Short mmCIF file of C-alpha atoms in Angstrom, two decimals:
data_model
loop_
_atom_site.label_atom_id
_atom_site.label_comp_id
_atom_site.label_asym_id
_atom_site.label_seq_id
_atom_site.Cartn_x
_atom_site.Cartn_y
_atom_site.Cartn_z
CA UNK A 1 -19.20 -17.95 1.52
CA UNK A 2 -18.35 -14.26 1.66
CA UNK A 3 -15.14 -12.92 3.14
CA UNK A 4 -16.28 -10.90 6.16
CA UNK A 5 -14.39 -7.64 6.64
CA UNK A 6 -13.87 -5.52 9.70
CA UNK A 7 -12.72 -1.93 9.19
CA UNK A 8 -10.24 -0.46 11.67
CA UNK A 9 -10.66 3.34 11.75
CA UNK A 10 -13.37 5.53 10.28
CA UNK A 11 -11.09 7.87 8.35
CA UNK A 12 -10.89 8.88 4.70
CA UNK A 13 -8.92 5.91 3.40
CA UNK A 14 -11.21 3.47 5.25
CA UNK A 15 -14.19 5.16 3.61
CA UNK A 16 -12.67 4.69 0.16
CA UNK A 17 -11.74 1.06 0.83
CA UNK A 18 -15.29 0.31 1.95
CA UNK A 19 -16.67 1.97 -1.19
CA UNK A 20 -14.26 -0.14 -3.26
CA UNK A 21 -15.53 -3.33 -1.63
CA UNK A 22 -19.04 -2.45 -2.81
CA UNK A 23 -17.85 -2.81 -6.42
CA UNK A 24 -17.25 -6.53 -5.77
CA UNK A 25 -19.98 -9.20 -5.58
CA UNK A 26 -21.82 -9.13 -2.25
CA UNK A 27 -21.63 -12.92 -2.11
CA UNK A 28 -17.82 -12.61 -2.05
CA UNK A 29 -17.17 -9.58 0.17
CA UNK A 30 -19.16 -8.16 3.09
CA UNK A 31 -18.25 -5.48 5.62
CA UNK A 32 -19.72 -6.63 8.93
CA UNK A 33 -18.14 -4.26 11.46
CA UNK A 34 -16.26 -0.98 11.86
CA UNK A 35 -14.28 0.35 14.82
CA UNK A 36 -13.02 3.81 15.68
CA UNK A 37 -11.53 5.46 18.75
CA UNK A 38 -14.85 7.23 19.30
CA UNK A 39 -18.07 5.26 19.15
CA UNK A 40 -19.95 8.12 17.48
CA UNK A 41 -17.44 8.13 14.61
CA UNK A 42 -17.90 4.39 14.09
CA UNK A 43 -21.68 4.77 14.24
CA UNK A 44 -21.67 7.54 11.66
CA UNK A 45 -19.43 5.42 9.40
CA UNK A 46 -21.71 2.39 9.84
CA UNK A 47 -24.79 4.42 8.91
CA UNK A 48 -23.12 5.80 5.79
CA UNK A 49 -21.99 2.36 4.63
CA UNK A 50 -24.87 0.26 5.99
CA UNK A 51 -22.65 -1.77 8.34
CA UNK A 52 -24.44 -3.72 11.07
CA UNK A 53 -21.91 -3.33 13.91
CA UNK A 54 -20.02 -0.27 15.15
CA UNK A 55 -17.44 -0.36 17.94
CA UNK A 56 -15.87 2.41 19.99
CA UNK A 57 -12.59 0.53 20.42
CA UNK A 58 -10.32 -1.62 18.27
CA UNK A 59 -10.27 -4.28 21.00
CA UNK A 60 -14.00 -4.91 20.48
CA UNK A 61 -13.43 -5.42 16.77
CA UNK A 62 -10.61 -7.86 17.53
CA UNK A 63 -13.00 -9.94 19.66
CA UNK A 64 -15.76 -10.09 17.03
CA UNK A 65 -16.11 -13.75 15.98
CA UNK A 66 -17.85 -12.81 12.73
CA UNK A 67 -14.82 -10.97 11.28
CA UNK A 68 -12.50 -12.93 8.96
CA UNK A 69 -10.06 -10.17 8.05
CA UNK A 70 -9.42 -6.64 9.27
CA UNK A 71 -8.50 -3.70 7.06
CA UNK A 72 -6.17 -1.43 9.08
CA UNK A 73 -6.46 2.19 7.96
CA UNK A 74 -5.07 4.03 10.99
CA UNK A 75 -2.23 6.58 10.77
CA UNK A 76 1.27 5.19 10.16
CA UNK A 77 2.63 5.22 13.74
CA UNK A 78 -0.37 3.17 14.90
CA UNK A 79 0.13 0.33 12.41
CA UNK A 80 2.37 -1.71 14.71
CA UNK A 81 0.01 -1.86 17.68
CA UNK A 82 -3.13 -2.23 15.56
CA UNK A 83 -1.69 -5.08 13.50
CA UNK A 84 -0.43 -6.90 16.57
CA UNK A 85 -3.78 -6.47 18.31
CA UNK A 86 -5.67 -8.16 15.50
CA UNK A 87 -3.00 -10.74 14.72
CA UNK A 88 -2.84 -11.81 18.37
CA UNK A 89 -6.63 -12.18 18.23
CA UNK A 90 -6.12 -14.60 15.31
CA UNK A 91 -7.53 -12.17 12.76
CA UNK A 92 -6.19 -11.96 9.21
CA UNK A 93 -4.93 -8.47 8.38
CA UNK A 94 -4.64 -6.17 5.37
CA UNK A 95 -2.65 -3.13 6.52
CA UNK A 96 -2.27 0.16 4.71
CA UNK A 97 1.18 1.14 3.52
CA UNK A 98 3.71 1.48 4.98
CA UNK A 99 3.31 -1.67 7.06
CA UNK A 100 5.24 0.05 9.87
CA UNK A 101 7.50 3.01 10.60
CA UNK A 102 10.78 1.12 10.13
CA UNK A 103 12.24 -2.32 9.44
CA UNK A 104 12.40 -3.22 13.14
CA UNK A 105 8.65 -2.73 13.50
CA UNK A 106 7.98 -4.63 10.27
CA UNK A 107 9.95 -7.60 11.60
CA UNK A 108 7.92 -7.49 14.81
CA UNK A 109 4.64 -7.60 12.87
CA UNK A 110 5.85 -10.38 10.57
CA UNK A 111 7.06 -12.46 13.52
CA UNK A 112 3.69 -12.03 15.20
CA UNK A 113 1.83 -13.12 12.06
CA UNK A 114 4.01 -16.21 11.71
CA UNK A 115 3.59 -17.12 15.36
CA UNK A 116 -0.19 -16.80 15.19
CA UNK A 117 -0.44 -18.47 11.77
CA UNK A 118 -2.62 -15.78 10.17
CA UNK A 119 -2.67 -14.06 6.81
CA UNK A 120 -0.99 -10.65 6.62
CA UNK A 121 -0.46 -8.34 3.67
CA UNK A 122 0.80 -4.80 3.35
CA UNK A 123 -1.21 -2.70 0.93
CA UNK A 124 0.62 -2.33 -2.37
CA UNK A 125 -2.47 -1.65 -4.42
CA UNK A 126 -0.64 -0.72 -7.61
CA UNK A 127 0.55 -4.33 -7.94
CA UNK A 128 -2.97 -5.71 -8.18
CA UNK A 129 -4.39 -3.53 -10.94
CA UNK A 130 -4.94 -5.37 -14.24
CA UNK A 131 -2.24 -3.18 -15.80
CA UNK A 132 0.32 -4.45 -13.28
CA UNK A 133 -0.73 -8.04 -13.87
CA UNK A 134 -0.01 -7.45 -17.56
CA UNK A 135 3.33 -5.83 -16.74
CA UNK A 136 4.48 -8.87 -14.76
CA UNK A 137 3.39 -11.15 -17.61
CA UNK A 138 5.31 -9.13 -20.21
CA UNK A 139 8.39 -8.94 -18.01
CA UNK A 140 8.34 -12.72 -17.49
CA UNK A 141 8.18 -13.13 -21.27
CA UNK A 142 11.04 -10.61 -21.69
CA UNK A 143 8.77 -8.75 -24.09
CA UNK A 144 10.92 -5.60 -23.90
CA UNK A 145 14.15 -7.53 -23.45
CA UNK A 146 16.36 -7.10 -20.41
CA UNK A 147 15.15 -4.30 -18.17
CA UNK A 148 17.91 -1.74 -17.64
CA UNK A 149 16.12 1.26 -16.15
CA UNK A 150 12.98 1.95 -14.10
CA UNK A 151 11.75 5.43 -13.26
CA UNK A 152 8.76 6.51 -11.21
CA UNK A 153 7.41 9.68 -9.63
CA UNK A 154 4.56 10.56 -7.30
CA UNK A 155 3.82 14.05 -6.05
CA UNK A 156 0.70 15.47 -4.44
CA UNK A 157 0.44 18.60 -2.25
CA UNK A 158 -0.45 17.15 1.15
CA UNK A 159 0.46 19.73 3.71
CA UNK A 160 -3.09 21.02 3.97
CA UNK A 161 -3.68 17.70 5.77
CA UNK A 162 -2.48 18.36 9.35
CA UNK A 163 -0.72 15.01 9.91
CA UNK A 164 1.33 15.20 6.71
CA UNK A 165 4.02 17.48 8.11
CA UNK A 166 4.00 16.15 11.68
CA UNK A 167 6.76 13.77 12.69
CA UNK A 168 4.81 12.20 15.55
CA UNK A 169 2.03 11.31 13.11
CA UNK A 170 4.38 9.70 10.57
CA UNK A 171 4.34 12.57 8.12
CA UNK A 172 6.63 13.04 5.15
CA UNK A 173 6.75 12.34 1.42
CA UNK A 174 8.62 9.02 1.54
CA UNK A 175 6.25 7.15 3.85
CA UNK A 176 3.16 8.75 2.37
CA UNK A 177 3.98 8.66 -1.34
CA UNK A 178 7.46 7.39 -2.15
CA UNK A 179 6.68 3.92 -0.86
CA UNK A 180 4.37 3.47 -3.88
CA UNK A 181 7.23 4.18 -6.27
CA UNK A 182 9.59 1.97 -4.33
CA UNK A 183 7.27 -1.03 -4.24
CA UNK A 184 6.71 -0.70 -8.00
CA UNK A 185 10.46 -0.72 -8.65
CA UNK A 186 10.88 -3.71 -6.37
CA UNK A 187 8.16 -5.55 -8.28
CA UNK A 188 9.88 -4.92 -11.62
CA UNK A 189 13.25 -6.08 -10.31
CA UNK A 190 11.68 -9.16 -8.71
CA UNK A 191 12.36 -8.09 -5.12
CA UNK A 192 16.12 -7.87 -5.60
CA UNK A 193 18.06 -5.86 -3.04
CA UNK A 194 19.79 -2.84 -4.61
CA UNK A 195 23.57 -2.73 -4.47
CA UNK A 196 23.62 0.98 -3.67
CA UNK A 197 21.19 3.70 -2.63
CA UNK A 198 21.72 7.43 -3.10
CA UNK A 199 19.12 9.79 -1.71
CA UNK A 200 18.73 13.54 -1.57
CA UNK A 201 15.84 15.61 -0.34
CA UNK A 202 14.35 18.72 1.20
CA UNK A 203 13.14 18.57 4.78
CA UNK A 204 10.73 20.82 6.65
CA UNK A 205 11.36 22.48 10.00
CA UNK A 206 9.16 19.81 11.56
CA UNK A 207 11.80 17.23 10.61
CA UNK A 208 9.90 15.38 7.90
CA UNK A 209 10.81 15.16 4.21
CA UNK A 210 8.96 17.36 1.72
CA UNK A 211 10.59 16.15 -1.51
CA UNK A 212 12.91 13.22 -2.16
CA UNK A 213 14.96 11.95 -5.11
CA UNK A 214 16.50 8.47 -5.00
CA UNK A 215 18.85 6.54 -7.29
CA UNK A 216 19.03 2.77 -6.86
CA UNK A 217 21.72 0.66 -8.52
CA UNK A 218 21.16 -3.05 -9.06
CA UNK A 219 23.34 -5.91 -10.27
CA UNK A 220 24.13 -6.33 -13.96
CA UNK A 221 24.33 -2.56 -14.54
CA UNK A 222 20.63 -1.95 -13.93
CA UNK A 223 19.27 1.17 -12.29
CA UNK A 224 16.11 2.77 -10.96
CA UNK A 225 15.16 6.30 -9.97
CA UNK A 226 12.18 7.79 -8.22
CA UNK A 227 11.06 11.15 -6.97
CA UNK A 228 8.27 11.94 -4.55
CA UNK A 229 6.93 15.17 -3.14
CA UNK A 230 4.27 16.18 -0.64
CA UNK A 231 4.69 19.79 -1.73
CA UNK A 232 3.99 19.78 -5.47
CA UNK A 233 2.18 17.77 -8.12
CA UNK A 234 4.25 15.32 -10.16
CA UNK A 235 2.98 13.40 -13.19
CA UNK A 236 2.56 10.14 -11.32
CA UNK A 237 3.93 7.98 -14.11
CA UNK A 238 6.43 5.15 -14.38
CA UNK A 239 8.73 3.96 -17.16
CA UNK A 240 10.32 0.54 -17.62
CA UNK A 241 13.06 0.60 -20.24
CA UNK A 242 14.41 -2.63 -21.69
CA UNK A 243 16.87 -3.53 -24.41
CA UNK A 244 13.98 -4.18 -26.85
CA UNK A 245 11.45 -1.54 -25.90
CA UNK A 246 9.75 0.51 -23.23
CA UNK A 247 6.65 0.31 -21.07
CA UNK A 248 4.97 3.44 -19.75
CA UNK A 249 2.52 3.25 -16.87
CA UNK A 250 0.03 6.10 -16.69
CA UNK A 251 -0.86 6.37 -13.03
CA UNK A 252 -2.80 9.38 -11.79
CA UNK A 253 -2.47 9.20 -8.00
CA UNK A 254 -0.61 5.92 -8.67
CA UNK A 255 -3.62 4.10 -10.02
CA UNK A 256 -2.39 2.44 -13.24
CA UNK A 257 -5.38 2.91 -15.52
CA UNK A 258 -3.41 2.83 -18.78
CA UNK A 259 -0.36 0.97 -20.07
CA UNK A 260 1.71 1.94 -23.10
CA UNK A 261 3.90 -0.84 -24.50
CA UNK A 262 6.05 0.11 -27.47
CA UNK A 263 3.54 2.90 -28.29
CA UNK A 264 0.46 0.63 -28.06
CA UNK A 265 -2.00 1.98 -25.47
CA UNK A 266 -4.32 -0.23 -23.41
CA UNK A 267 -6.86 1.30 -21.02
CA UNK A 268 -7.83 -0.26 -17.70
CA UNK A 269 -10.69 1.82 -16.27
CA UNK A 270 -11.81 1.29 -12.68
CA UNK A 271 -15.48 0.93 -11.63
CA UNK A 272 -17.50 3.99 -10.72
CA UNK A 273 -18.09 4.49 -6.97
CA UNK A 274 -21.54 4.57 -5.41
CA UNK A 275 -20.39 7.28 -2.96
CA UNK A 276 -17.95 10.20 -3.41
CA UNK A 277 -14.30 9.26 -2.88
CA UNK A 278 -11.57 11.07 -0.98
CA UNK A 279 -8.77 9.94 -3.30
CA UNK A 280 -8.63 9.53 -7.08
CA UNK A 281 -9.66 6.13 -8.46
CA UNK A 282 -9.88 4.53 -5.01
CA UNK A 283 -12.27 1.89 -6.31
CA UNK A 284 -9.04 0.30 -7.57
CA UNK A 285 -8.58 -0.99 -4.01
CA UNK A 286 -11.04 -3.70 -5.03
CA UNK A 287 -8.16 -5.59 -6.64
CA UNK A 288 -6.12 -5.89 -3.43
CA UNK A 289 -9.27 -6.93 -1.53
CA UNK A 290 -9.90 -9.72 -4.03
CA UNK A 291 -6.26 -10.82 -3.68
CA UNK A 292 -6.83 -11.18 0.07
CA UNK A 293 -9.94 -13.30 -0.54
CA UNK A 294 -8.16 -15.58 -3.01
CA UNK A 295 -5.23 -16.07 -0.62
CA UNK A 296 -7.60 -16.95 2.23
CA UNK A 297 -9.49 -19.43 0.05
CA UNK A 298 -6.19 -21.11 -0.81
CA UNK A 299 -5.00 -21.16 2.80
CA UNK A 300 -2.09 -18.84 2.16
CA UNK A 301 -0.52 -16.77 4.93
CA UNK A 302 1.01 -14.23 2.55
CA UNK A 303 0.44 -13.02 -0.99
CA UNK A 304 2.85 -14.17 -3.71
CA UNK A 305 2.40 -10.72 -5.28
CA UNK A 306 3.24 -8.82 -2.08
CA UNK A 307 5.16 -11.31 0.08
CA UNK A 308 6.41 -10.62 3.60
CA UNK A 309 10.03 -10.55 2.44
CA UNK A 310 9.24 -7.63 0.16
CA UNK A 311 7.61 -5.66 2.98
CA UNK A 312 10.80 -6.09 5.00
CA UNK A 313 13.04 -5.17 2.05
CA UNK A 314 11.05 -2.01 1.35
CA UNK A 315 11.29 -1.01 5.00
CA UNK A 316 15.05 -1.57 5.01
CA UNK A 317 15.49 0.54 1.87
CA UNK A 318 13.26 3.20 3.39
CA UNK A 319 15.34 3.24 6.56
CA UNK A 320 18.50 3.80 4.52
CA UNK A 321 16.89 6.62 2.53
CA UNK A 322 15.67 8.35 5.69
CA UNK A 323 19.09 8.00 7.29
CA UNK A 324 20.68 9.77 4.32
CA UNK A 325 18.01 12.49 4.50
CA UNK A 326 18.34 12.89 8.26
CA UNK A 327 14.67 12.05 8.92
CA UNK A 328 14.34 10.29 12.28
CA UNK A 329 11.12 9.21 13.95
CA UNK A 330 10.57 8.42 17.62
CA UNK A 331 10.06 4.78 16.67
CA UNK A 332 13.66 4.59 15.45
CA UNK A 333 14.86 4.85 19.06
CA UNK A 334 12.50 2.25 20.51
#
């Protein structure tokens, strides 16, 4: 039986996710409904993607008995209320990153999911690409020895997008881009909490961060560094350096389509889309969607690849970074 998806919001990222689902077998994944704040937006989205039901409110989607899991693609500050709405309606949820604006909100969402006994996963799409599956395998085998250093960067000019520099819309480089670097580092270091965090950055007059550089120190003299910027392009690559070698992840827009291990290159191309995409290689979201399906089939309430504890840890690290940068959102006072 197919996993029946509902799409919350008719924006760009929801479009790309829906296109990605079309690269998977129809007998496994079906989009049965979409909801937007305006009915006409949902109807236009449903026509474009051949979806049978369109709703003009998220509440209607939450009440739809034919929806197994909801993809939440609303703007960052709306994640808390949207997730809780669907979770309280006993819907399983896949929520775009970051799961919430801060650790307090993440805890609230996680508590709600536990109370209602539903599946919940924060999007960490990089972890589900075949290249990342191979990385975890090689790390478990200690193929490059003991990992001593991880480095990642992600930079894309975003400020032509109105919400990207607006504090009330959750703008800023860390929440929009840096979280991808941070979740990759956390994956490599097996969700260990860093012993120290040093952050520096440039902030805009609107109060959000434009560019950020972070140094993380872990136990046993291990380190990690990442940079992110919403003002300039960065290579979008990651390095994992061990005592016996190095792994290089080639990730345009943080889509790991190639892995270099001790100079041996392996390509991992993503499927071609049937409609134009808004973001590079977005068909790679198919891998996270399939993870959701497999977890539901096994009766899991969280993914072992992106567990709830990691979502909370990433939020706590993010809170510390923002505190050092002086970036404060309204949600931090609530």
